[in-house]
Amino acid sequence: MRLIDLRSDTVTQPTPAMRRAMAEAVVGDDVFGEDPTVNRLQEMAAAMMGKEAALLVTSGTQGNLVSILAHCGRGDEAIVGDLSHTYLYEQGGMASLGGVHPRVLPNSPDGTLDLAQVEAAIRPDNVHFPRSRLLILENTHNRCYGAPLSTEYIRAATDLAHRYGLKVHMDGARIFNAAIALGVDVKELVAPVDSVTFCLSKGLSAPVGSVVCGSREFIEEARRARKVLGGGMRQAGIIAAAGIVALTEMVERLADDHANARRLAEGLAQIDGYAIDVERVYTNIVYFDVVNGYTAQEIVDRAREAGVLVLPVGPYRIRAVTHYGIEATDIEEALDVFEQAVKG
Ligand code: TLP
């Protein structure tokens, strides 16, 4: 049975062009800075983001952590959303490995942080307090319905942070989804922030890797942090080669994933037993609730038996993510499976 795997866009398989590029990649030792394919990917990423420099890292989690370590020292404080990936899903790495104290503010459903609350959370210089050093934004916002943060919001948040001497890091794991959804150049979205991590291995379908971008000075610090975390890879051009294909060939097609997510949401809204706010489907992530007494896990198990994979993210809440390899016909098939799964 062919599975329709909607658990995440991390499950994407590399494209045939990626496999070819990986097989043929010219490589060198990247810890010496001598892998031409890694260097080319990094130059390309920096240019696309409009930043001075870039660094290939193993994952989004590593990209966020090296960025936090490059911006903050032990005892410094980072302002984060309570639904952000850096706070919820990264094992508290900023605290456990970096000694960085998270100051947690509630995320609004659109992924933003209230800027009055951010301003109030910034610490005055006082011996009792940690030093506020960093504001972390997430774009698109995974737990907030895949919502994209607008250029205007990012600029306002960054202006505020900079006014108080804080740096701003963007967890842009899905920044290209944001740019496509908003119809803006990705450069515009990241221009105000000091650093950004984006993932090659999610909607862009590369098998491994994320890229951190920022100033040359910041990237030198991030490179040191990557090394101490064991992320100094050697002939990493094998990975970078797929990343170059991802950036060249896989960005524009994200619009198909967004259209498929919308179709899925509209279909789910028609099925008795589920509740979904179709207005809150912004990109490739769909959250819906089971409202007829079944638990999310029960529906997930039933759907799996019929070949459709999704993730329970709460007692009654399910997440489905569209991506490369999922076609419009798969969405129709998944809708049939969800309809059967929720029937008595
Ligand atoms: N997100 C994964 C899971 O960890 C939840 C997913 O399936 O969505 N930032 C954001 C916004 C993310 O969604 C993720 C991965 C990461 C960072 C971490 O990336 P990786 O998995 O490469 O460490």
PDB file of C-alpha atoms in Angstrom, residues 54-328:
ATOM      1  CA  ALA A  54      26.045  31.820   5.559  1.00  0.00           C
ATOM      2  CA  LEU A  55      26.839  28.539   7.291  1.00  0.00           C
ATOM      3  CA  LEU A  56      25.572  25.054   6.472  1.00  0.00           C
ATOM      4  CA  VAL A  57      24.422  23.228   9.602  1.00  0.00           C
ATOM      5  CA  THR A  58      23.034  19.764  10.202  1.00  0.00           C
ATOM      6  CA  SER A  59      19.482  20.748  11.132  1.00  0.00           C
ATOM      7  CA  GLY A  60      17.091  23.534  12.031  1.00  0.00           C
ATOM      8  CA  THR A  61      17.641  22.779  15.707  1.00  0.00           C
ATOM      9  CA  GLN A  62      21.407  23.137  15.312  1.00  0.00           C
ATOM     10  CA  GLY A  63      20.959  26.324  13.276  1.00  0.00           C
ATOM     11  CA  ASN A  64      18.842  27.925  15.973  1.00  0.00           C
ATOM     12  CA  LEU A  65      21.176  26.812  18.754  1.00  0.00           C
ATOM     13  CA  VAL A  66      24.382  28.045  17.085  1.00  0.00           C
ATOM     14  CA  SER A  67      22.621  31.350  16.400  1.00  0.00           C
ATOM     15  CA  ILE A  68      21.534  31.713  20.022  1.00  0.00           C
ATOM     16  CA  LEU A  69      25.042  30.782  21.219  1.00  0.00           C
ATOM     17  CA  ALA A  70      26.571  33.318  18.829  1.00  0.00           C
ATOM     18  CA  HIS A  71      24.290  36.112  20.049  1.00  0.00           C
ATOM     19  CA  CYS A  72      24.153  35.327  23.784  1.00  0.00           C
ATOM     20  CA  GLY A  73      26.460  34.384  26.638  1.00  0.00           C
ATOM     21  CA  ARG A  74      25.644  32.433  29.803  1.00  0.00           C
ATOM     22  CA  GLY A  75      23.110  34.232  31.958  1.00  0.00           C
ATOM     23  CA  ASP A  76      21.761  36.290  29.074  1.00  0.00           C
ATOM     24  CA  GLU A  77      18.077  36.202  28.281  1.00  0.00           C
ATOM     25  CA  ALA A  78      16.247  35.463  25.026  1.00  0.00           C
ATOM     26  CA  ILE A  79      12.621  36.508  24.523  1.00  0.00           C
ATOM     27  CA  VAL A  80      10.647  33.681  22.873  1.00  0.00           C
ATOM     28  CA  GLY A  81       7.042  32.751  22.137  1.00  0.00           C
ATOM     29  CA  ASP A  82       5.432  30.033  24.245  1.00  0.00           C
ATOM     30  CA  LEU A  83       4.524  28.135  21.071  1.00  0.00           C
ATOM     31  CA  SER A  84       7.847  28.644  19.315  1.00  0.00           C
ATOM     32  CA  HIS A  85       9.906  25.703  18.118  1.00  0.00           C
ATOM     33  CA  THR A  86      12.993  27.014  19.926  1.00  0.00           C
ATOM     34  CA  TYR A  87      11.082  26.930  23.212  1.00  0.00           C
ATOM     35  CA  LEU A  88       8.866  23.868  22.755  1.00  0.00           C
ATOM     36  CA  TYR A  89      10.769  21.383  20.636  1.00  0.00           C
ATOM     37  CA  GLU A  90      14.494  21.918  20.992  1.00  0.00           C
ATOM     38  CA  GLN A  91      14.969  20.228  24.335  1.00  0.00           C
ATOM     39  CA  GLY A  92      15.600  23.552  26.015  1.00  0.00           C
ATOM     40  CA  GLY A  93      19.034  23.554  24.361  1.00  0.00           C
ATOM     41  CA  MET A  94      19.482  27.280  24.821  1.00  0.00           C
ATOM     42  CA  ALA A  95      19.298  26.743  28.602  1.00  0.00           C
ATOM     43  CA  SER A  96      20.875  23.309  28.972  1.00  0.00           C
ATOM     44  CA  LEU A  97      23.806  23.888  26.618  1.00  0.00           C
ATOM     45  CA  GLY A  98      24.062  27.664  26.408  1.00  0.00           C
ATOM     46  CA  GLY A  99      23.038  28.850  29.882  1.00  0.00           C
ATOM     47  CA  VAL A 100      20.621  31.202  28.115  1.00  0.00           C
ATOM     48  CA  HIS A 101      17.464  32.009  30.051  1.00  0.00           C
ATOM     49  CA  PRO A 102      14.255  31.957  27.987  1.00  0.00           C
ATOM     50  CA  ARG A 103      11.761  34.735  28.734  1.00  0.00           C
ATOM     51  CA  VAL A 104       8.521  33.287  27.481  1.00  0.00           C
ATOM     52  CA  LEU A 105       5.670  35.413  26.122  1.00  0.00           C
ATOM     53  CA  PRO A 106       2.355  34.138  24.745  1.00  0.00           C
ATOM     54  CA  ASN A 107       2.191  33.758  20.971  1.00  0.00           C
ATOM     55  CA  SER A 108      -0.913  35.156  19.297  1.00  0.00           C
ATOM     56  CA  PRO A 109      -2.660  32.677  16.956  1.00  0.00           C
ATOM     57  CA  ASP A 110      -1.004  34.413  13.978  1.00  0.00           C
ATOM     58  CA  GLY A 111       2.456  33.639  15.328  1.00  0.00           C
ATOM     59  CA  THR A 112       3.251  37.175  16.454  1.00  0.00           C
ATOM     60  CA  LEU A 113       4.274  38.370  19.917  1.00  0.00           C
ATOM     61  CA  ASP A 114       2.500  41.426  21.244  1.00  0.00           C
ATOM     62  CA  LEU A 115       5.075  44.193  20.944  1.00  0.00           C
ATOM     63  CA  ALA A 116       3.901  46.013  24.077  1.00  0.00           C
ATOM     64  CA  GLN A 117       4.552  42.774  25.969  1.00  0.00           C
ATOM     65  CA  VAL A 118       7.949  42.414  24.330  1.00  0.00           C
ATOM     66  CA  GLU A 119       8.871  45.948  25.358  1.00  0.00           C
ATOM     67  CA  ALA A 120       7.676  45.322  28.921  1.00  0.00           C
ATOM     68  CA  ALA A 121       9.716  42.099  29.078  1.00  0.00           C
ATOM     69  CA  ILE A 122      13.021  43.766  28.192  1.00  0.00           C
ATOM     70  CA  ARG A 123      15.030  44.045  31.401  1.00  0.00           C
ATOM     71  CA  PRO A 124      16.496  47.263  32.693  1.00  0.00           C
ATOM     72  CA  ASP A 125      20.159  47.147  33.708  1.00  0.00           C
ATOM     73  CA  ASN A 126      19.930  45.812  37.252  1.00  0.00           C
ATOM     74  CA  VAL A 127      22.090  43.386  39.197  1.00  0.00           C
ATOM     75  CA  HIS A 128      19.030  41.223  39.928  1.00  0.00           C
ATOM     76  CA  PHE A 129      18.220  40.527  36.307  1.00  0.00           C
ATOM     77  CA  PRO A 130      19.655  38.555  33.438  1.00  0.00           C
ATOM     78  CA  ARG A 131      20.573  40.735  30.457  1.00  0.00           C
ATOM     79  CA  SER A 132      18.000  40.818  27.663  1.00  0.00           C
ATOM     80  CA  ARG A 133      20.049  40.032  24.551  1.00  0.00           C
ATOM     81  CA  LEU A 134      17.875  38.422  21.924  1.00  0.00           C
ATOM     82  CA  LEU A 135      14.379  38.316  20.464  1.00  0.00           C
ATOM     83  CA  ILE A 136      13.465  35.165  18.539  1.00  0.00           C
ATOM     84  CA  LEU A 137      10.775  35.203  15.834  1.00  0.00           C
ATOM     85  CA  GLU A 138       9.478  32.185  13.905  1.00  0.00           C
ATOM     86  CA  ASN A 139       8.407  32.449  10.256  1.00  0.00           C
ATOM     87  CA  THR A 140       6.298  30.631   9.200  1.00  0.00           C
ATOM     88  CA  HIS A 141       5.047  29.756  12.658  1.00  0.00           C
ATOM     89  CA  ASN A 142       4.711  25.997  12.962  1.00  0.00           C
ATOM     90  CA  ARG A 143       2.389  25.753  15.985  1.00  0.00           C
ATOM     91  CA  CYS A 144       0.471  28.882  14.969  1.00  0.00           C
ATOM     92  CA  TYR A 145      -1.127  27.368  11.883  1.00  0.00           C
ATOM     93  CA  GLY A 146       1.902  27.865   9.642  1.00  0.00           C
ATOM     94  CA  ALA A 147       1.213  31.596   9.678  1.00  0.00           C
ATOM     95  CA  PRO A 148       3.670  33.881   7.883  1.00  0.00           C
ATOM     96  CA  LEU A 149       4.905  36.984   9.706  1.00  0.00           C
ATOM     97  CA  SER A 150       4.570  40.071   7.529  1.00  0.00           C
ATOM     98  CA  THR A 151       7.417  42.393   6.591  1.00  0.00           C
ATOM     99  CA  GLU A 152       5.718  45.197   8.541  1.00  0.00           C
ATOM    100  CA  TYR A 153       5.515  43.132  11.732  1.00  0.00           C
ATOM    101  CA  ILE A 154       9.103  41.900  11.436  1.00  0.00           C
ATOM    102  CA  ARG A 155      10.320  45.446  10.925  1.00  0.00           C
ATOM    103  CA  ALA A 156       8.352  46.794  13.887  1.00  0.00           C
ATOM    104  CA  ALA A 157       9.525  43.970  16.183  1.00  0.00           C
ATOM    105  CA  THR A 158      13.121  44.368  15.063  1.00  0.00           C
ATOM    106  CA  ASP A 159      13.087  48.164  15.413  1.00  0.00           C
ATOM    107  CA  LEU A 160      11.832  47.738  18.968  1.00  0.00           C
ATOM    108  CA  ALA A 161      14.467  45.129  19.855  1.00  0.00           C
ATOM    109  CA  HIS A 162      17.274  47.159  18.306  1.00  0.00           C
ATOM    110  CA  ARG A 163      16.165  50.284  20.167  1.00  0.00           C
ATOM    111  CA  TYR A 164      16.946  48.415  23.403  1.00  0.00           C
ATOM    112  CA  GLY A 165      20.167  46.858  22.099  1.00  0.00           C
ATOM    113  CA  LEU A 166      18.741  43.350  21.544  1.00  0.00           C
ATOM    114  CA  LYS A 167      19.564  41.274  18.467  1.00  0.00           C
ATOM    115  CA  VAL A 168      16.859  39.448  16.530  1.00  0.00           C
ATOM    116  CA  HIS A 169      17.098  35.852  15.314  1.00  0.00           C
ATOM    117  CA  MET A 170      14.511  34.420  12.964  1.00  0.00           C
ATOM    118  CA  ASP A 171      13.739  30.716  13.008  1.00  0.00           C
ATOM    119  CA  GLY A 172      12.875  30.708   9.321  1.00  0.00           C
ATOM    120  CA  ALA A 173      12.716  26.921   8.984  1.00  0.00           C
ATOM    121  CA  ARG A 174       9.928  27.568   6.440  1.00  0.00           C
ATOM    122  CA  ILE A 175      10.837  31.130   5.421  1.00  0.00           C
ATOM    123  CA  PHE A 176      10.313  30.349   1.728  1.00  0.00           C
ATOM    124  CA  ASN A 177       6.743  29.241   2.476  1.00  0.00           C
ATOM    125  CA  ALA A 178       6.241  32.651   4.095  1.00  0.00           C
ATOM    126  CA  ALA A 179       7.688  34.498   1.105  1.00  0.00           C
ATOM    127  CA  ILE A 180       5.551  32.530  -1.371  1.00  0.00           C
ATOM    128  CA  ALA A 181       2.377  32.979   0.716  1.00  0.00           C
ATOM    129  CA  LEU A 182       2.944  36.724   1.090  1.00  0.00           C
ATOM    130  CA  GLY A 183       4.143  37.179  -2.493  1.00  0.00           C
ATOM    131  CA  VAL A 184       7.320  38.971  -1.398  1.00  0.00           C
ATOM    132  CA  ASP A 185      11.030  38.395  -1.967  1.00  0.00           C
ATOM    133  CA  VAL A 186      12.457  36.413   0.932  1.00  0.00           C
ATOM    134  CA  LYS A 187      15.168  39.123   1.258  1.00  0.00           C
ATOM    135  CA  GLU A 188      12.513  41.596   2.288  1.00  0.00           C
ATOM    136  CA  LEU A 189      11.328  39.322   5.130  1.00  0.00           C
ATOM    137  CA  VAL A 190      14.777  38.838   6.612  1.00  0.00           C
ATOM    138  CA  ALA A 191      16.290  42.261   5.880  1.00  0.00           C
ATOM    139  CA  PRO A 192      15.586  43.675   9.367  1.00  0.00           C
ATOM    140  CA  VAL A 193      16.766  40.664  11.415  1.00  0.00           C
ATOM    141  CA  ASP A 194      20.339  39.978  12.506  1.00  0.00           C
ATOM    142  CA  SER A 195      20.275  36.270  11.741  1.00  0.00           C
ATOM    143  CA  VAL A 196      18.053  33.683  10.121  1.00  0.00           C
ATOM    144  CA  THR A 197      18.050  29.887   9.979  1.00  0.00           C
ATOM    145  CA  PHE A 198      16.196  28.223   7.132  1.00  0.00           C
ATOM    146  CA  CYS A 199      15.777  24.528   6.374  1.00  0.00           C
ATOM    147  CA  LEU A 200      16.694  22.743   3.165  1.00  0.00           C
ATOM    148  CA  SER A 201      15.172  19.509   4.444  1.00  0.00           C
ATOM    149  CA  LYS A 202      11.535  20.527   4.845  1.00  0.00           C
ATOM    150  CA  GLY A 203       9.386  21.800   1.956  1.00  0.00           C
ATOM    151  CA  LEU A 204      12.494  22.252  -0.203  1.00  0.00           C
ATOM    152  CA  SER A 205      12.925  18.454  -0.056  1.00  0.00           C
ATOM    153  CA  ALA A 206      16.671  18.129   0.438  1.00  0.00           C
ATOM    154  CA  PRO A 207      17.586  15.094   2.555  1.00  0.00           C
ATOM    155  CA  VAL A 208      19.612  16.951   5.217  1.00  0.00           C
ATOM    156  CA  GLY A 209      20.617  20.424   6.249  1.00  0.00           C
ATOM    157  CA  SER A 210      19.753  23.959   7.212  1.00  0.00           C
ATOM    158  CA  VAL A 211      21.561  27.235   6.599  1.00  0.00           C
ATOM    159  CA  VAL A 212      22.250  30.092   9.026  1.00  0.00           C
ATOM    160  CA  CYS A 213      22.723  33.552   7.505  1.00  0.00           C
ATOM    161  CA  GLY A 214      23.899  36.849   8.969  1.00  0.00           C
ATOM    162  CA  SER A 215      26.861  39.208   9.119  1.00  0.00           C
ATOM    163  CA  ARG A 216      30.372  37.866   8.518  1.00  0.00           C
ATOM    164  CA  GLU A 217      31.238  38.419  12.181  1.00  0.00           C
ATOM    165  CA  PHE A 218      28.117  36.592  13.376  1.00  0.00           C
ATOM    166  CA  ILE A 219      28.780  33.651  11.046  1.00  0.00           C
ATOM    167  CA  GLU A 220      32.341  33.309  12.408  1.00  0.00           C
ATOM    168  CA  GLU A 221      30.865  32.970  15.922  1.00  0.00           C
ATOM    169  CA  ALA A 222      28.214  30.554  14.651  1.00  0.00           C
ATOM    170  CA  ARG A 223      30.962  28.465  13.015  1.00  0.00           C
ATOM    171  CA  ARG A 224      32.754  28.136  16.359  1.00  0.00           C
ATOM    172  CA  ALA A 225      29.471  27.154  18.048  1.00  0.00           C
ATOM    173  CA  ARG A 226      28.758  24.586  15.331  1.00  0.00           C
ATOM    174  CA  LYS A 227      32.185  23.012  15.883  1.00  0.00           C
ATOM    175  CA  VAL A 228      31.773  22.607  19.644  1.00  0.00           C
ATOM    176  CA  LEU A 229      28.378  21.016  19.031  1.00  0.00           C
ATOM    177  CA  GLY A 230      30.045  18.415  16.819  1.00  0.00           C
ATOM    178  CA  GLY A 231      28.593  19.912  13.665  1.00  0.00           C
ATOM    179  CA  GLY A 232      31.867  20.423  11.813  1.00  0.00           C
ATOM    180  CA  MET A 233      31.240  18.151   8.834  1.00  0.00           C
ATOM    181  CA  ARG A 234      33.989  17.127   6.446  1.00  0.00           C
ATOM    182  CA  GLN A 235      33.009  16.319   2.817  1.00  0.00           C
ATOM    183  CA  ALA A 236      29.657  17.987   3.382  1.00  0.00           C
ATOM    184  CA  GLY A 237      29.420  18.958  -0.285  1.00  0.00           C
ATOM    185  CA  ILE A 238      27.432  15.744  -0.706  1.00  0.00           C
ATOM    186  CA  ILE A 239      24.726  17.394   1.408  1.00  0.00           C
ATOM    187  CA  ALA A 240      25.230  20.888   0.006  1.00  0.00           C
ATOM    188  CA  ALA A 241      24.799  19.630  -3.572  1.00  0.00           C
ATOM    189  CA  ALA A 242      21.205  18.653  -2.814  1.00  0.00           C
ATOM    190  CA  GLY A 243      20.741  21.990  -1.070  1.00  0.00           C
ATOM    191  CA  ILE A 244      21.772  23.869  -4.200  1.00  0.00           C
ATOM    192  CA  VAL A 245      19.158  21.974  -6.212  1.00  0.00           C
ATOM    193  CA  ALA A 246      16.616  22.735  -3.454  1.00  0.00           C
ATOM    194  CA  LEU A 247      17.267  26.481  -3.700  1.00  0.00           C
ATOM    195  CA  THR A 248      17.315  26.452  -7.487  1.00  0.00           C
ATOM    196  CA  GLU A 249      14.379  24.212  -8.309  1.00  0.00           C
ATOM    197  CA  MET A 250      12.137  23.730  -5.286  1.00  0.00           C
ATOM    198  CA  VAL A 251      11.114  27.176  -4.066  1.00  0.00           C
ATOM    199  CA  GLU A 252       8.411  28.204  -6.522  1.00  0.00           C
ATOM    200  CA  ARG A 253       6.577  24.880  -6.287  1.00  0.00           C
ATOM    201  CA  LEU A 254       5.769  25.521  -2.601  1.00  0.00           C
ATOM    202  CA  ALA A 255       2.682  27.317  -3.953  1.00  0.00           C
ATOM    203  CA  ASP A 256       1.335  23.856  -4.942  1.00  0.00           C
ATOM    204  CA  ASP A 257       1.700  22.694  -1.326  1.00  0.00           C
ATOM    205  CA  HIS A 258      -0.248  25.722  -0.134  1.00  0.00           C
ATOM    206  CA  ALA A 259      -3.036  25.043  -2.643  1.00  0.00           C
ATOM    207  CA  ASN A 260      -3.174  21.389  -1.534  1.00  0.00           C
ATOM    208  CA  ALA A 261      -3.325  22.404   2.132  1.00  0.00           C
ATOM    209  CA  ARG A 262      -6.224  24.729   1.372  1.00  0.00           C
ATOM    210  CA  ARG A 263      -8.074  21.993  -0.535  1.00  0.00           C
ATOM    211  CA  LEU A 264      -7.530  19.597   2.368  1.00  0.00           C
ATOM    212  CA  ALA A 265      -8.858  22.162   4.845  1.00  0.00           C
ATOM    213  CA  GLU A 266     -11.920  22.960   2.745  1.00  0.00           C
ATOM    214  CA  GLY A 267     -12.673  19.243   2.408  1.00  0.00           C
ATOM    215  CA  LEU A 268     -12.264  18.611   6.146  1.00  0.00           C
ATOM    216  CA  ALA A 269     -14.625  21.504   6.875  1.00  0.00           C
ATOM    217  CA  GLN A 270     -17.327  19.590   4.960  1.00  0.00           C
ATOM    218  CA  ILE A 271     -16.986  16.425   7.064  1.00  0.00           C
ATOM    219  CA  ASP A 272     -19.169  16.022  10.171  1.00  0.00           C
ATOM    220  CA  GLY A 273     -16.988  15.195  13.123  1.00  0.00           C
ATOM    221  CA  TYR A 274     -14.155  17.637  12.394  1.00  0.00           C
ATOM    222  CA  ALA A 275     -13.820  21.316  13.170  1.00  0.00           C
ATOM    223  CA  ILE A 276     -11.428  23.529  11.292  1.00  0.00           C
ATOM    224  CA  ASP A 277     -11.040  27.249  10.772  1.00  0.00           C
ATOM    225  CA  VAL A 278     -10.226  27.417   7.062  1.00  0.00           C
ATOM    226  CA  GLU A 279      -9.208  31.065   7.522  1.00  0.00           C
ATOM    227  CA  ARG A 280      -6.319  29.807   9.608  1.00  0.00           C
ATOM    228  CA  VAL A 281      -4.715  27.812   6.819  1.00  0.00           C
ATOM    229  CA  TYR A 282      -1.964  30.082   5.556  1.00  0.00           C
ATOM    230  CA  THR A 283       0.691  27.869   3.995  1.00  0.00           C
ATOM    231  CA  ASN A 284       1.317  24.093   4.033  1.00  0.00           C
ATOM    232  CA  ILE A 285       0.257  23.282   7.593  1.00  0.00           C
ATOM    233  CA  VAL A 286      -3.295  22.280   8.508  1.00  0.00           C
ATOM    234  CA  TYR A 287      -4.558  21.856  12.076  1.00  0.00           C
ATOM    235  CA  PHE A 288      -7.978  20.364  12.686  1.00  0.00           C
ATOM    236  CA  ASP A 289      -9.950  19.097  15.682  1.00  0.00           C
ATOM    237  CA  VAL A 290     -11.936  15.919  16.199  1.00  0.00           C
ATOM    238  CA  VAL A 291     -15.272  16.952  17.712  1.00  0.00           C
ATOM    239  CA  ASN A 292     -17.476  13.859  17.788  1.00  0.00           C
ATOM    240  CA  GLY A 293     -15.992  12.062  20.791  1.00  0.00           C
ATOM    241  CA  TYR A 294     -13.077  10.235  19.153  1.00  0.00           C
ATOM    242  CA  THR A 295      -9.614  11.185  20.290  1.00  0.00           C
ATOM    243  CA  ALA A 296      -7.003  12.457  17.850  1.00  0.00           C
ATOM    244  CA  GLN A 297      -5.014   9.260  18.440  1.00  0.00           C
ATOM    245  CA  GLU A 298      -7.986   7.081  17.480  1.00  0.00           C
ATOM    246  CA  ILE A 299      -8.440   8.968  14.205  1.00  0.00           C
ATOM    247  CA  VAL A 300      -4.695   8.897  13.536  1.00  0.00           C
ATOM    248  CA  ASP A 301      -4.653   5.106  14.068  1.00  0.00           C
ATOM    249  CA  ARG A 302      -7.667   4.540  11.807  1.00  0.00           C
ATOM    250  CA  ALA A 303      -6.224   6.758   9.083  1.00  0.00           C
ATOM    251  CA  ARG A 304      -2.893   4.926   9.278  1.00  0.00           C
ATOM    252  CA  GLU A 305      -4.625   1.596   8.682  1.00  0.00           C
ATOM    253  CA  ALA A 306      -6.080   3.123   5.512  1.00  0.00           C
ATOM    254  CA  GLY A 307      -2.681   4.465   4.391  1.00  0.00           C
ATOM    255  CA  VAL A 308      -2.813   8.108   5.513  1.00  0.00           C
ATOM    256  CA  LEU A 309      -0.298   9.332   8.097  1.00  0.00           C
ATOM    257  CA  VAL A 310      -0.873  12.430  10.245  1.00  0.00           C
ATOM    258  CA  LEU A 311       0.297  13.541  13.696  1.00  0.00           C
ATOM    259  CA  PRO A 312      -1.786  14.000  16.842  1.00  0.00           C
ATOM    260  CA  VAL A 313      -0.719  17.274  18.484  1.00  0.00           C
ATOM    261  CA  GLY A 314      -3.211  17.396  21.359  1.00  0.00           C
ATOM    262  CA  PRO A 315      -5.958  15.152  22.783  1.00  0.00           C
ATOM    263  CA  TYR A 316      -8.328  16.134  19.960  1.00  0.00           C
ATOM    264  CA  ARG A 317      -6.073  18.037  17.579  1.00  0.00           C
ATOM    265  CA  ILE A 318      -4.353  16.681  14.453  1.00  0.00           C
ATOM    266  CA  ARG A 319      -1.712  18.234  12.177  1.00  0.00           C
ATOM    267  CA  ALA A 320      -1.380  17.515   8.457  1.00  0.00           C
ATOM    268  CA  VAL A 321       1.414  18.991   6.335  1.00  0.00           C
ATOM    269  CA  THR A 322       1.538  19.069   2.524  1.00  0.00           C
ATOM    270  CA  HIS A 323       4.794  18.800   0.584  1.00  0.00           C
ATOM    271  CA  TYR A 324       6.639  17.632  -2.537  1.00  0.00           C
ATOM    272  CA  GLY A 325       5.351  14.155  -3.421  1.00  0.00           C
ATOM    273  CA  ILE A 326       1.784  14.888  -2.310  1.00  0.00           C
ATOM    274  CA  GLU A 327      -0.448  15.541  -5.301  1.00  0.00           C
ATOM    275  CA  ALA A 328      -3.974  16.957  -5.523  1.00  0.00           C
TER     276      ALA A 328
END
